[in-house]
Amino acid sequence: MRRLGHHRQHAKLGGAGGVKGMVGRLSIAVAVLMICTISLMLSSTNRENSGSGYRSEIKLDELWSSADSGGWKPSSAPRSDWPPPPAPSESSGYLRVRCNGGLNQQRSAICNAVLAARIMNATLVLPELDANSFWHDESGFYGIYDVENFINTLRFDVRIVERIPEIRKNGKTKKIKAFQIRPPRDAPISWYTTVALEKMKEHGAIYLTPFSHRLAEEIDNAEYQRLRCRVNYHALRFKPHIMKLSQSIVDKLRSQGHFMSIHLRFEMDMLAFAGCLDIFNSAEKNILKKYRKENFAPKVLNYDERRAIGKCPLTPEEVGLILSAMGFDNSTKIYLAAGELFGGDRFMKPFRTLFPQLENHSSVEHTDELVENTRGLLGSAVDYMVCLLSDIFMPTYDGPSNFANNLLGHRLYYGFRTTIRPDRKALAPIFIDRENGRTAGFDEAVRKVMLKTKFGGPHKRVSPESFYTNSWPECFCQTSPQNPADKCPPDDVLQILSSRLKSEETDDLRSLTSLNLSISEAER
């Protein structure tokens, strides 16, 4: 009590001084609060630059441009000592692979094949594209990719031949028969340096089949990851006539302004895989069940449960509702990259009502070649290039081994081009409420979810996001980095690699000449 009385008396006697002290303390508190606020704002800005921050509103005029790069730029050139590939005489043997699946699976398999050859000091045989399991398309690597560019671009990394050469032994011509192996899924590097390499040295060549997802994606070696990017974004260039056809479509679409591309994955195989059947009639359900039984492992899938956690592909109408809630109007030009949509026009009609300016490669470019190959590798390659070059790209189901998976990474590498990636899990309850008649606040609820979209800026790769979807930061650099590991390679890096390669080739030629002279002298 005496303390209390003493305190009160002190406060009373203090008068103005007490008030001044209180004001002073309040000023300090305000200053601290301001500093914390500024610090939080700066922190938020830094997070935004690294791709982890969220926007406060959706500005469509910004979405039509590339996302903020945060000072990063694409770079997949080596940044450390990178020896040229071994001379033919020092090669461990020949590596053959058969790349199965769709366009995305084949591209990632080719990247893995190049990396596997590098790891084993092997000579890569031009990859084979499976003509049976998916496309029933026999055009192969030659029919879809620019072979000369592929070999030339990777000349500092691996030696590539079009076929295993024949050898002469004891005056006879002999073919090297590749030993066939089925690699384990997501095999570690150690499998290639032990099991695969041992068989290669024993037989002179190995044949890895099937070769989809047969090398682990997450590798703790940035140079190996950059090699994958060199393959994917530089070496794998479609043939000139495909590039020309794609550019013609882009030019026609852009002649009237911006355009968006959408990969509408509302197709039989994906719907059957996801187990999303209840929105279809009995005949359609039977088709999906039959397809699932013939192509996927048995598994009990509950539609309501799958739908509630976002495991179902978005319907065309849901795609339209998302875009409408974001502020896009019916004048928006949209290019659809898709196979045959399941369920017919009744599913497309609501989408077309919201966005009537829908196009696909056949409607924009009337060529016999596209008409004949709409569902083959050519049609898929054209769709890929148009989506890559579009102002905005939106995948509706970006699961693993999906067409959109590789495109997202390519657009990121191609200058952080805007992507809209709907969070199906967060959107599911909003759509379910709408279906049950609870429509109040629908657009606002959708916008809140979409505000959390990265829109194509650099961001940390978090599982299950694939390296092929997001190769940041390994395949990017900064001219003025805080971390030395992020520094861009020298401008003359290609000249340095070229001179090293020429030096190795000269040394190899000298060794070969010396060997031939020794053989000639011995024969005499």
Coordinates of C-alpha atoms in Angstrom, one line a residue:
M1 CA 0.0 0.0 0.0
R2 CA 2.8 2.4 0.9
R3 CA 4.3 1.7 -2.6
L4 CA 1.0 2.6 -4.2
G5 CA 0.6 5.8 -2.1
H6 CA 4.2 6.7 -2.9
H7 CA 3.6 6.1 -6.6
R8 CA 0.5 8.2 -6.7
Q9 CA 2.2 11.1 -4.9
H10 CA 5.1 10.9 -7.2
A11 CA 2.8 11.0 -10.2
K12 CA 0.9 14.0 -8.8
L13 CA 4.0 15.9 -7.9
G14 CA 5.5 15.0 -11.3
G15 CA 2.7 16.9 -13.1
A16 CA 3.9 18.1 -16.5
G17 CA 7.0 16.0 -16.3
G18 CA 4.9 12.8 -16.0
V19 CA 2.9 13.8 -19.0
K20 CA 6.1 14.6 -21.0
G21 CA 7.5 11.2 -20.0
M22 CA 4.4 9.5 -21.2
V23 CA 4.4 11.4 -24.5
G24 CA 8.1 10.5 -24.9
R25 CA 7.3 6.8 -24.3
L26 CA 4.4 7.0 -26.7
S27 CA 6.7 8.6 -29.3
I28 CA 9.2 5.8 -29.0
A29 CA 6.4 3.2 -29.3
V30 CA 5.1 4.9 -32.4
A31 CA 8.6 5.0 -33.9
V32 CA 9.2 1.4 -33.1
L33 CA 5.8 0.5 -34.6
M34 CA 6.7 2.5 -37.8
I35 CA 10.0 0.8 -38.1
C36 CA 8.3 -2.6 -37.7
T37 CA 5.8 -1.7 -40.3
I38 CA 8.4 -0.6 -42.8
S39 CA 10.4 -3.7 -42.1
L40 CA 7.4 -5.8 -42.7
M41 CA 6.7 -3.9 -45.9
L42 CA 10.2 -4.4 -47.1
S43 CA 10.1 -8.1 -46.1
S44 CA 6.8 -8.4 -48.1
T45 CA 8.5 -6.8 -51.1
N46 CA 11.4 -9.2 -50.9
R47 CA 9.1 -12.1 -50.7
E48 CA 7.2 -10.8 -53.6
N49 CA 10.4 -10.6 -55.6
S50 CA 11.4 -14.1 -54.7
G51 CA 7.9 -15.3 -55.7
S52 CA 6.5 -16.1 -52.2
G53 CA 4.5 -12.9 -51.7
Y54 CA 0.8 -12.4 -52.7
R55 CA -0.9 -9.5 -54.5
S56 CA -3.4 -7.3 -52.9
E57 CA -5.5 -7.0 -56.1
I58 CA -5.6 -8.5 -59.6
K59 CA -4.6 -6.0 -62.3
L60 CA -5.4 -7.5 -65.7
D61 CA -3.1 -5.0 -67.5
E62 CA -0.2 -6.4 -65.6
L63 CA -1.1 -10.0 -66.3
W64 CA -0.9 -9.4 -70.0
S65 CA 2.8 -8.6 -69.4
S66 CA 5.5 -10.9 -68.0
A67 CA 5.7 -11.4 -64.3
D68 CA 8.2 -9.5 -62.1
S69 CA 11.6 -11.2 -62.5
G70 CA 13.1 -9.9 -59.3
G71 CA 16.4 -9.3 -61.1
W72 CA 16.7 -12.9 -62.2
K73 CA 17.3 -14.0 -65.8
P74 CA 17.5 -17.4 -67.4
S75 CA 20.9 -19.0 -67.7
S76 CA 21.7 -22.7 -68.1
A77 CA 25.4 -22.3 -69.1
P78 CA 28.0 -24.1 -66.9
R79 CA 29.4 -21.9 -64.1
S80 CA 32.2 -24.2 -62.9
D81 CA 34.7 -26.5 -64.5
W82 CA 32.8 -28.4 -67.2
P83 CA 35.1 -30.8 -69.2
P84 CA 34.1 -31.7 -72.7
P85 CA 32.6 -35.1 -73.4
P86 CA 35.1 -38.0 -73.7
A87 CA 36.7 -38.7 -77.0
P88 CA 35.2 -41.7 -78.9
S89 CA 38.2 -43.8 -77.8
E90 CA 37.5 -43.0 -74.2
S91 CA 33.7 -43.5 -74.2
S92 CA 32.2 -46.0 -71.8
G93 CA 29.9 -47.3 -74.6
Y94 CA 26.6 -46.4 -76.3
L95 CA 23.4 -45.5 -74.6
R96 CA 20.0 -46.2 -76.3
V97 CA 16.7 -45.1 -74.7
R98 CA 13.1 -45.4 -75.7
C99 CA 11.0 -42.4 -74.5
N100 CA 7.4 -43.4 -73.8
G101 CA 4.3 -41.3 -73.1
G102 CA 3.1 -38.0 -74.4
L103 CA 5.1 -34.9 -75.4
N104 CA 5.9 -33.8 -71.9
Q105 CA 7.0 -37.3 -70.7
Q106 CA 9.2 -37.6 -73.9
R107 CA 10.8 -34.3 -73.4
S108 CA 11.8 -35.0 -69.8
A109 CA 12.9 -38.5 -70.8
I110 CA 15.2 -37.0 -73.4
C111 CA 16.7 -34.6 -70.8
N112 CA 17.3 -37.5 -68.5
A113 CA 18.9 -39.5 -71.3
V114 CA 21.4 -36.7 -72.0
L115 CA 22.2 -36.4 -68.3
A116 CA 22.6 -40.2 -67.9
A117 CA 25.0 -40.3 -70.9
R118 CA 27.0 -37.5 -69.3
I119 CA 27.1 -39.2 -65.9
M120 CA 28.4 -42.5 -67.5
N121 CA 30.8 -40.9 -70.0
A122 CA 28.8 -42.6 -72.7
T123 CA 27.9 -41.8 -76.3
L124 CA 24.2 -41.1 -76.6
V125 CA 22.3 -42.7 -79.5
L126 CA 19.6 -40.3 -80.8
P127 CA 16.6 -41.0 -78.5
E128 CA 13.7 -43.1 -79.8
L129 CA 10.2 -41.8 -79.3
D130 CA 7.6 -44.5 -78.6
A131 CA 5.1 -44.8 -81.4
N132 CA 2.7 -47.2 -79.7
S133 CA 1.9 -46.4 -76.1
F134 CA 0.3 -43.0 -76.5
W135 CA 0.2 -41.3 -79.8
H136 CA 0.3 -44.1 -82.3
D137 CA 2.5 -41.6 -84.2
E138 CA 5.6 -43.0 -86.1
S139 CA 7.1 -39.6 -87.0
G140 CA 9.8 -40.1 -84.3
F141 CA 12.6 -37.8 -83.3
Y142 CA 13.4 -36.9 -86.9
G143 CA 9.8 -36.0 -87.6
I144 CA 9.3 -33.6 -84.7
Y145 CA 12.7 -32.2 -83.6
D146 CA 15.6 -30.4 -85.3
V147 CA 18.2 -33.1 -85.1
E148 CA 21.1 -30.9 -86.3
N149 CA 20.3 -28.3 -83.6
F150 CA 20.0 -31.0 -80.9
I151 CA 23.5 -32.5 -81.6
N152 CA 25.2 -29.1 -82.1
T153 CA 23.7 -27.5 -79.0
L154 CA 24.9 -30.3 -76.8
R155 CA 28.4 -30.7 -78.3
F156 CA 30.0 -29.4 -75.1
D157 CA 28.1 -31.9 -73.0
V158 CA 27.7 -35.3 -74.7
R159 CA 28.6 -37.0 -77.9
I160 CA 25.5 -38.0 -79.9
V161 CA 25.3 -40.4 -82.8
E162 CA 22.3 -41.2 -84.9
R163 CA 22.8 -45.0 -84.6
I164 CA 25.3 -47.4 -83.0
P165 CA 28.0 -47.8 -85.6
E166 CA 29.2 -51.1 -86.8
I167 CA 32.7 -52.3 -85.9
R168 CA 35.3 -54.3 -87.8
K169 CA 37.0 -57.1 -86.0
N170 CA 39.2 -59.8 -87.5
G171 CA 38.3 -58.5 -91.0
K172 CA 34.5 -58.8 -90.4
T173 CA 31.8 -56.2 -89.9
K174 CA 30.0 -56.7 -86.6
K175 CA 27.0 -55.0 -85.0
I176 CA 27.1 -54.1 -81.4
K177 CA 23.9 -55.4 -79.8
A178 CA 22.7 -53.2 -76.9
F179 CA 21.9 -55.1 -73.7
Q180 CA 18.3 -54.3 -72.7
I181 CA 17.6 -53.1 -69.1
R182 CA 14.4 -51.8 -67.4
P183 CA 15.6 -49.0 -65.1
P184 CA 13.9 -48.5 -61.8
R185 CA 11.6 -45.5 -61.5
D186 CA 13.4 -42.3 -60.3
A187 CA 16.7 -44.1 -60.2
P188 CA 19.5 -42.3 -58.3
I189 CA 22.7 -41.4 -60.0
S190 CA 24.4 -44.3 -58.2
W191 CA 22.3 -46.8 -60.2
Y192 CA 23.8 -45.4 -63.5
T193 CA 27.4 -45.3 -62.2
T194 CA 27.1 -48.9 -61.0
V195 CA 24.5 -51.2 -62.5
A196 CA 24.0 -49.5 -65.9
L197 CA 27.7 -48.6 -66.4
E198 CA 28.8 -52.2 -65.6
K199 CA 26.5 -53.6 -68.2
M200 CA 27.5 -51.0 -70.7
K201 CA 31.2 -51.8 -70.3
E202 CA 30.4 -55.5 -70.5
H203 CA 28.3 -55.3 -73.7
G204 CA 29.5 -52.1 -75.3
A205 CA 25.9 -50.7 -75.4
I206 CA 22.8 -50.7 -73.3
Y207 CA 19.1 -50.1 -74.2
L208 CA 17.0 -48.5 -71.4
T209 CA 13.3 -49.1 -72.0
P210 CA 10.9 -47.8 -70.9
F211 CA 12.5 -44.5 -70.2
S212 CA 10.0 -42.2 -68.5
H213 CA 10.8 -40.9 -65.0
R214 CA 13.8 -43.2 -64.8
L215 CA 16.2 -40.7 -63.3
A216 CA 15.6 -38.8 -60.0
E217 CA 14.5 -35.2 -60.6
E218 CA 16.0 -33.7 -57.4
I219 CA 19.8 -34.0 -57.8
D220 CA 22.2 -32.2 -55.5
N221 CA 24.3 -31.0 -58.4
A222 CA 23.4 -27.6 -60.0
E223 CA 25.5 -28.3 -63.1
Y224 CA 23.6 -31.5 -63.8
Q225 CA 20.3 -29.6 -63.4
R226 CA 21.5 -26.9 -65.7
L227 CA 22.4 -29.5 -68.3
R228 CA 18.7 -30.6 -68.2
C229 CA 17.7 -27.0 -68.9
R230 CA 20.1 -26.8 -71.9
V231 CA 18.5 -29.9 -73.3
N232 CA 14.9 -28.8 -72.6
Y233 CA 15.0 -25.1 -73.5
H234 CA 17.8 -24.9 -76.1
A235 CA 18.6 -28.3 -77.7
L236 CA 15.0 -29.6 -78.1
R237 CA 13.8 -27.3 -80.9
F238 CA 10.9 -28.4 -83.1
K239 CA 11.5 -28.7 -86.8
P240 CA 11.5 -25.5 -88.9
H241 CA 8.1 -26.2 -90.5
I242 CA 6.5 -26.7 -87.0
M243 CA 8.0 -23.5 -85.7
K244 CA 6.8 -21.6 -88.8
L245 CA 3.3 -23.1 -88.5
S246 CA 3.1 -22.2 -84.8
Q247 CA 4.4 -18.6 -85.4
S248 CA 1.7 -18.2 -88.1
I249 CA -1.0 -19.1 -85.6
V250 CA 0.4 -16.8 -82.9
D251 CA 0.7 -13.9 -85.4
K252 CA -3.0 -14.4 -86.5
L253 CA -4.2 -14.5 -82.9
R254 CA -2.1 -11.5 -81.8
S255 CA -3.2 -9.4 -84.8
Q256 CA -6.2 -8.3 -82.8
G257 CA -4.3 -7.8 -79.5
H258 CA -3.4 -10.0 -76.5
F259 CA -4.5 -13.6 -76.3
M260 CA -4.6 -16.3 -73.6
S261 CA -3.9 -20.0 -74.0
I262 CA -5.6 -22.7 -71.9
H263 CA -4.8 -26.3 -71.6
L264 CA -8.3 -27.7 -71.0
R265 CA -7.6 -31.2 -69.6
F266 CA -11.2 -32.3 -69.6
E267 CA -10.4 -35.4 -71.5
M268 CA -11.3 -39.1 -71.2
D269 CA -8.0 -40.4 -69.9
M270 CA -7.6 -37.7 -67.2
L271 CA -11.2 -38.0 -66.0
A272 CA -10.9 -41.8 -65.8
F273 CA -7.6 -41.5 -64.0
A274 CA -9.0 -39.0 -61.5
G275 CA -12.2 -41.0 -60.9
C276 CA -14.4 -38.0 -61.6
L277 CA -17.5 -39.7 -63.0
D278 CA -20.6 -38.5 -61.3
I279 CA -21.3 -35.5 -63.5
F280 CA -21.7 -37.7 -66.6
N281 CA -24.7 -39.8 -67.8
S282 CA -24.7 -43.6 -67.5
A283 CA -23.4 -44.2 -71.0
E284 CA -20.4 -41.8 -70.4
K285 CA -19.8 -43.3 -67.0
N286 CA -19.5 -46.8 -68.5
I287 CA -17.0 -45.5 -71.1
L288 CA -14.8 -43.9 -68.3
K289 CA -15.0 -47.0 -66.1
K290 CA -14.0 -49.3 -69.0
Y291 CA -11.1 -47.0 -69.9
R292 CA -10.0 -46.9 -66.3
K293 CA -10.2 -50.7 -65.9
E294 CA -8.1 -51.2 -69.1
N295 CA -5.4 -48.5 -68.3
F296 CA -5.0 -48.0 -64.6
A297 CA -4.5 -50.1 -61.4
P298 CA -7.7 -51.0 -59.5
K299 CA -8.6 -48.5 -56.9
V300 CA -11.8 -47.4 -55.1
L301 CA -12.4 -43.7 -55.8
N302 CA -15.2 -41.7 -54.2
Y303 CA -16.3 -38.8 -56.4
D304 CA -17.4 -36.5 -53.6
E305 CA -14.2 -37.0 -51.7
R306 CA -12.1 -36.5 -54.8
R307 CA -14.0 -33.4 -55.7
A308 CA -13.8 -31.9 -52.2
I309 CA -10.0 -32.0 -52.2
G310 CA -9.5 -30.7 -55.8
K311 CA -8.5 -34.0 -57.4
C312 CA -11.0 -33.5 -60.4
P313 CA -10.0 -31.5 -63.5
L314 CA -11.8 -28.2 -63.8
T315 CA -14.9 -28.3 -66.1
P316 CA -14.9 -25.9 -69.0
E317 CA -17.6 -23.9 -67.2
E318 CA -15.5 -23.6 -64.0
V319 CA -12.6 -22.3 -66.0
G320 CA -14.9 -19.6 -67.5
L321 CA -16.2 -18.7 -64.1
I322 CA -12.7 -18.3 -62.7
L323 CA -11.6 -16.0 -65.5
S324 CA -14.9 -14.0 -65.3
A325 CA -14.4 -13.5 -61.5
M326 CA -10.8 -12.3 -62.1
G327 CA -12.2 -9.6 -64.4
F328 CA -11.7 -11.0 -67.9
D329 CA -14.6 -10.1 -70.2
N330 CA -16.2 -11.8 -73.2
S331 CA -13.8 -10.0 -75.6
T332 CA -10.9 -12.0 -74.4
K333 CA -9.4 -14.1 -77.1
I334 CA -8.6 -17.7 -75.9
Y335 CA -6.6 -20.4 -77.6
L336 CA -7.6 -23.9 -76.5
A337 CA -4.9 -26.6 -76.4
A338 CA -6.7 -29.9 -75.8
G339 CA -7.5 -33.3 -77.1
E340 CA -11.0 -34.4 -77.7
L341 CA -13.1 -33.0 -74.8
F342 CA -15.2 -35.6 -73.1
G343 CA -19.0 -35.2 -72.8
G344 CA -19.5 -33.2 -76.0
D345 CA -20.8 -29.7 -76.5
R346 CA -23.0 -29.6 -73.4
F347 CA -19.9 -29.0 -71.3
M348 CA -18.4 -26.5 -73.7
K349 CA -21.6 -24.4 -74.2
P350 CA -21.5 -22.6 -70.8
F351 CA -17.8 -21.7 -71.4
R352 CA -18.5 -20.5 -74.9
T353 CA -21.3 -18.4 -73.6
L354 CA -19.0 -16.6 -71.2
F355 CA -16.1 -16.4 -73.7
P356 CA -17.2 -16.7 -77.3
Q357 CA -13.8 -16.0 -78.8
L358 CA -12.4 -19.5 -78.5
E359 CA -9.9 -20.9 -81.0
N360 CA -7.8 -23.9 -81.6
H361 CA -5.0 -24.7 -84.1
S362 CA -7.4 -26.1 -86.6
S363 CA -9.7 -23.1 -86.5
V364 CA -6.9 -20.6 -86.9
E365 CA -4.7 -22.4 -89.4
H366 CA -6.5 -24.5 -92.0
T367 CA -3.7 -26.8 -93.2
D368 CA -4.0 -30.4 -94.4
E369 CA -1.1 -31.4 -92.3
L370 CA -2.7 -30.2 -89.1
V371 CA -6.1 -31.8 -90.0
E372 CA -4.4 -35.1 -90.5
N373 CA -2.2 -34.9 -87.4
T374 CA -4.4 -33.0 -84.9
R375 CA -4.1 -35.7 -82.2
G376 CA -0.5 -36.8 -83.1
L377 CA 2.8 -35.3 -82.1
L378 CA 2.5 -32.5 -84.7
G379 CA -0.7 -31.2 -83.2
S380 CA 0.7 -31.4 -79.7
A381 CA 3.9 -29.7 -80.8
V382 CA 2.0 -26.8 -82.4
D383 CA -0.2 -26.4 -79.2
Y384 CA 3.0 -26.4 -77.1
M385 CA 4.6 -23.6 -79.1
V386 CA 1.4 -21.5 -79.2
C387 CA 1.0 -21.9 -75.4
L388 CA 4.6 -21.0 -74.9
L389 CA 4.3 -17.8 -76.9
S390 CA 0.9 -16.7 -75.6
D391 CA 0.6 -13.7 -73.3
I392 CA -1.1 -15.7 -70.6
F393 CA -1.2 -19.5 -70.1
M394 CA -3.6 -21.3 -67.9
P395 CA -3.5 -25.1 -67.2
T396 CA -6.6 -26.6 -65.7
Y397 CA -4.9 -29.8 -64.4
D398 CA -1.1 -29.5 -64.0
G399 CA -0.5 -32.9 -62.6
P400 CA 2.7 -35.0 -63.2
S401 CA 3.4 -36.2 -66.7
N402 CA 1.0 -33.6 -68.0
F403 CA 1.4 -31.4 -71.1
A404 CA 1.2 -28.3 -69.0
N405 CA 3.9 -29.5 -66.6
N406 CA 6.8 -28.8 -68.9
L407 CA 5.2 -25.7 -70.4
L408 CA 5.1 -24.0 -67.0
G409 CA 8.8 -24.4 -66.6
H410 CA 9.5 -23.3 -70.2
R411 CA 7.4 -20.1 -69.7
L412 CA 9.3 -19.4 -66.5
Y413 CA 12.6 -19.8 -68.3
Y414 CA 11.3 -17.8 -71.3
G415 CA 11.2 -14.6 -69.4
F416 CA 8.7 -15.3 -66.5
R417 CA 5.7 -15.2 -68.8
T418 CA 2.4 -15.0 -66.9
T419 CA 0.7 -18.2 -65.9
I420 CA -2.6 -18.6 -64.1
R421 CA -2.6 -21.7 -61.9
P422 CA -5.9 -22.3 -60.2
D423 CA -5.7 -23.9 -56.8
R424 CA -8.3 -26.6 -57.3
K425 CA -8.3 -27.6 -53.7
A426 CA -9.1 -24.1 -52.5
L427 CA -11.6 -23.5 -55.2
A428 CA -13.5 -26.8 -54.7
P429 CA -15.7 -25.8 -51.7
I430 CA -16.6 -22.5 -53.5
F431 CA -17.8 -24.3 -56.6
I432 CA -19.6 -26.9 -54.4
D433 CA -21.4 -24.1 -52.6
R434 CA -22.5 -22.6 -55.9
E435 CA -23.9 -25.9 -57.1
N436 CA -25.9 -26.1 -53.9
G437 CA -27.5 -22.7 -54.6
R438 CA -25.2 -20.6 -52.3
T439 CA -24.0 -18.0 -54.9
A440 CA -23.7 -14.9 -52.8
G441 CA -20.1 -13.6 -52.8
F442 CA -19.0 -16.2 -55.3
D443 CA -16.8 -13.9 -57.4
E444 CA -15.1 -12.4 -54.4
A445 CA -14.4 -15.8 -52.9
V446 CA -12.8 -16.9 -56.2
R447 CA -10.7 -13.7 -56.4
K448 CA -9.3 -14.3 -52.9
V449 CA -8.1 -17.7 -53.9
M450 CA -6.6 -16.4 -57.2
L451 CA -4.8 -13.5 -55.5
K452 CA -2.4 -16.1 -54.0
T453 CA -1.3 -17.2 -57.5
K454 CA 2.4 -16.7 -58.3
F455 CA 1.5 -15.6 -61.9
G456 CA 4.8 -16.8 -63.3
G457 CA 7.4 -15.0 -61.1
P458 CA 10.4 -16.8 -59.6
H459 CA 9.5 -18.9 -56.6
K460 CA 11.0 -21.7 -54.5
R461 CA 10.3 -25.2 -55.7
V462 CA 8.3 -27.1 -53.2
S463 CA 7.3 -30.8 -53.5
P464 CA 5.4 -32.1 -55.4
E465 CA 6.3 -29.3 -57.9
S466 CA 8.6 -30.8 -60.5
F467 CA 12.0 -29.5 -61.6
Y468 CA 10.7 -29.4 -65.1
T469 CA 7.9 -27.1 -63.9
N470 CA 10.2 -24.8 -61.9
S471 CA 13.9 -24.9 -62.5
W472 CA 14.5 -21.8 -60.3
P473 CA 17.1 -21.0 -59.1
E474 CA 19.5 -23.6 -60.7
C475 CA 18.8 -22.4 -64.3
F476 CA 18.7 -18.6 -63.5
C477 CA 21.2 -16.1 -62.5
Q478 CA 21.7 -12.5 -61.3
T479 CA 24.2 -9.9 -62.6
S480 CA 24.5 -8.4 -59.2
P481 CA 23.8 -11.2 -56.8
Q482 CA 24.0 -11.3 -53.0
N483 CA 24.9 -14.9 -53.1
P484 CA 28.0 -15.6 -55.3
A485 CA 26.4 -18.9 -56.4
D486 CA 23.7 -16.9 -58.3
K487 CA 26.2 -14.9 -60.3
C488 CA 25.8 -15.1 -64.1
P489 CA 28.5 -17.0 -66.1
P490 CA 30.9 -14.9 -68.2
D491 CA 29.6 -13.7 -71.5
D492 CA 32.2 -15.7 -73.4
V493 CA 31.4 -19.0 -71.7
L494 CA 30.6 -20.6 -75.1
Q495 CA 33.9 -19.5 -76.6
I496 CA 35.7 -21.0 -73.6
L497 CA 33.8 -24.3 -73.9
S498 CA 34.4 -24.3 -77.7
S499 CA 38.2 -23.8 -77.3
R500 CA 38.3 -26.6 -74.7
L501 CA 36.4 -28.9 -77.0
K502 CA 38.7 -28.2 -80.0
S503 CA 41.7 -28.8 -77.8
E504 CA 40.4 -32.2 -76.7
E505 CA 39.6 -33.1 -80.3
T506 CA 43.1 -32.1 -81.4
D507 CA 44.7 -34.2 -78.7
D508 CA 42.4 -37.1 -79.6
L509 CA 43.3 -36.8 -83.3
R510 CA 47.0 -36.8 -82.4
S511 CA 46.5 -39.9 -80.3
L512 CA 44.6 -41.6 -83.1
T513 CA 47.2 -40.7 -85.7
S514 CA 50.0 -42.0 -83.5
L515 CA 48.0 -45.2 -82.9
N516 CA 47.4 -45.7 -86.6
L517 CA 51.1 -45.1 -87.4
S518 CA 52.1 -47.7 -84.7
I519 CA 49.7 -50.2 -86.2
S520 CA 51.1 -49.6 -89.7
E521 CA 54.7 -50.0 -88.6
A522 CA 53.7 -53.3 -86.8
E523 CA 52.0 -54.6 -89.9
R524 CA 55.1 -53.9 -92.0

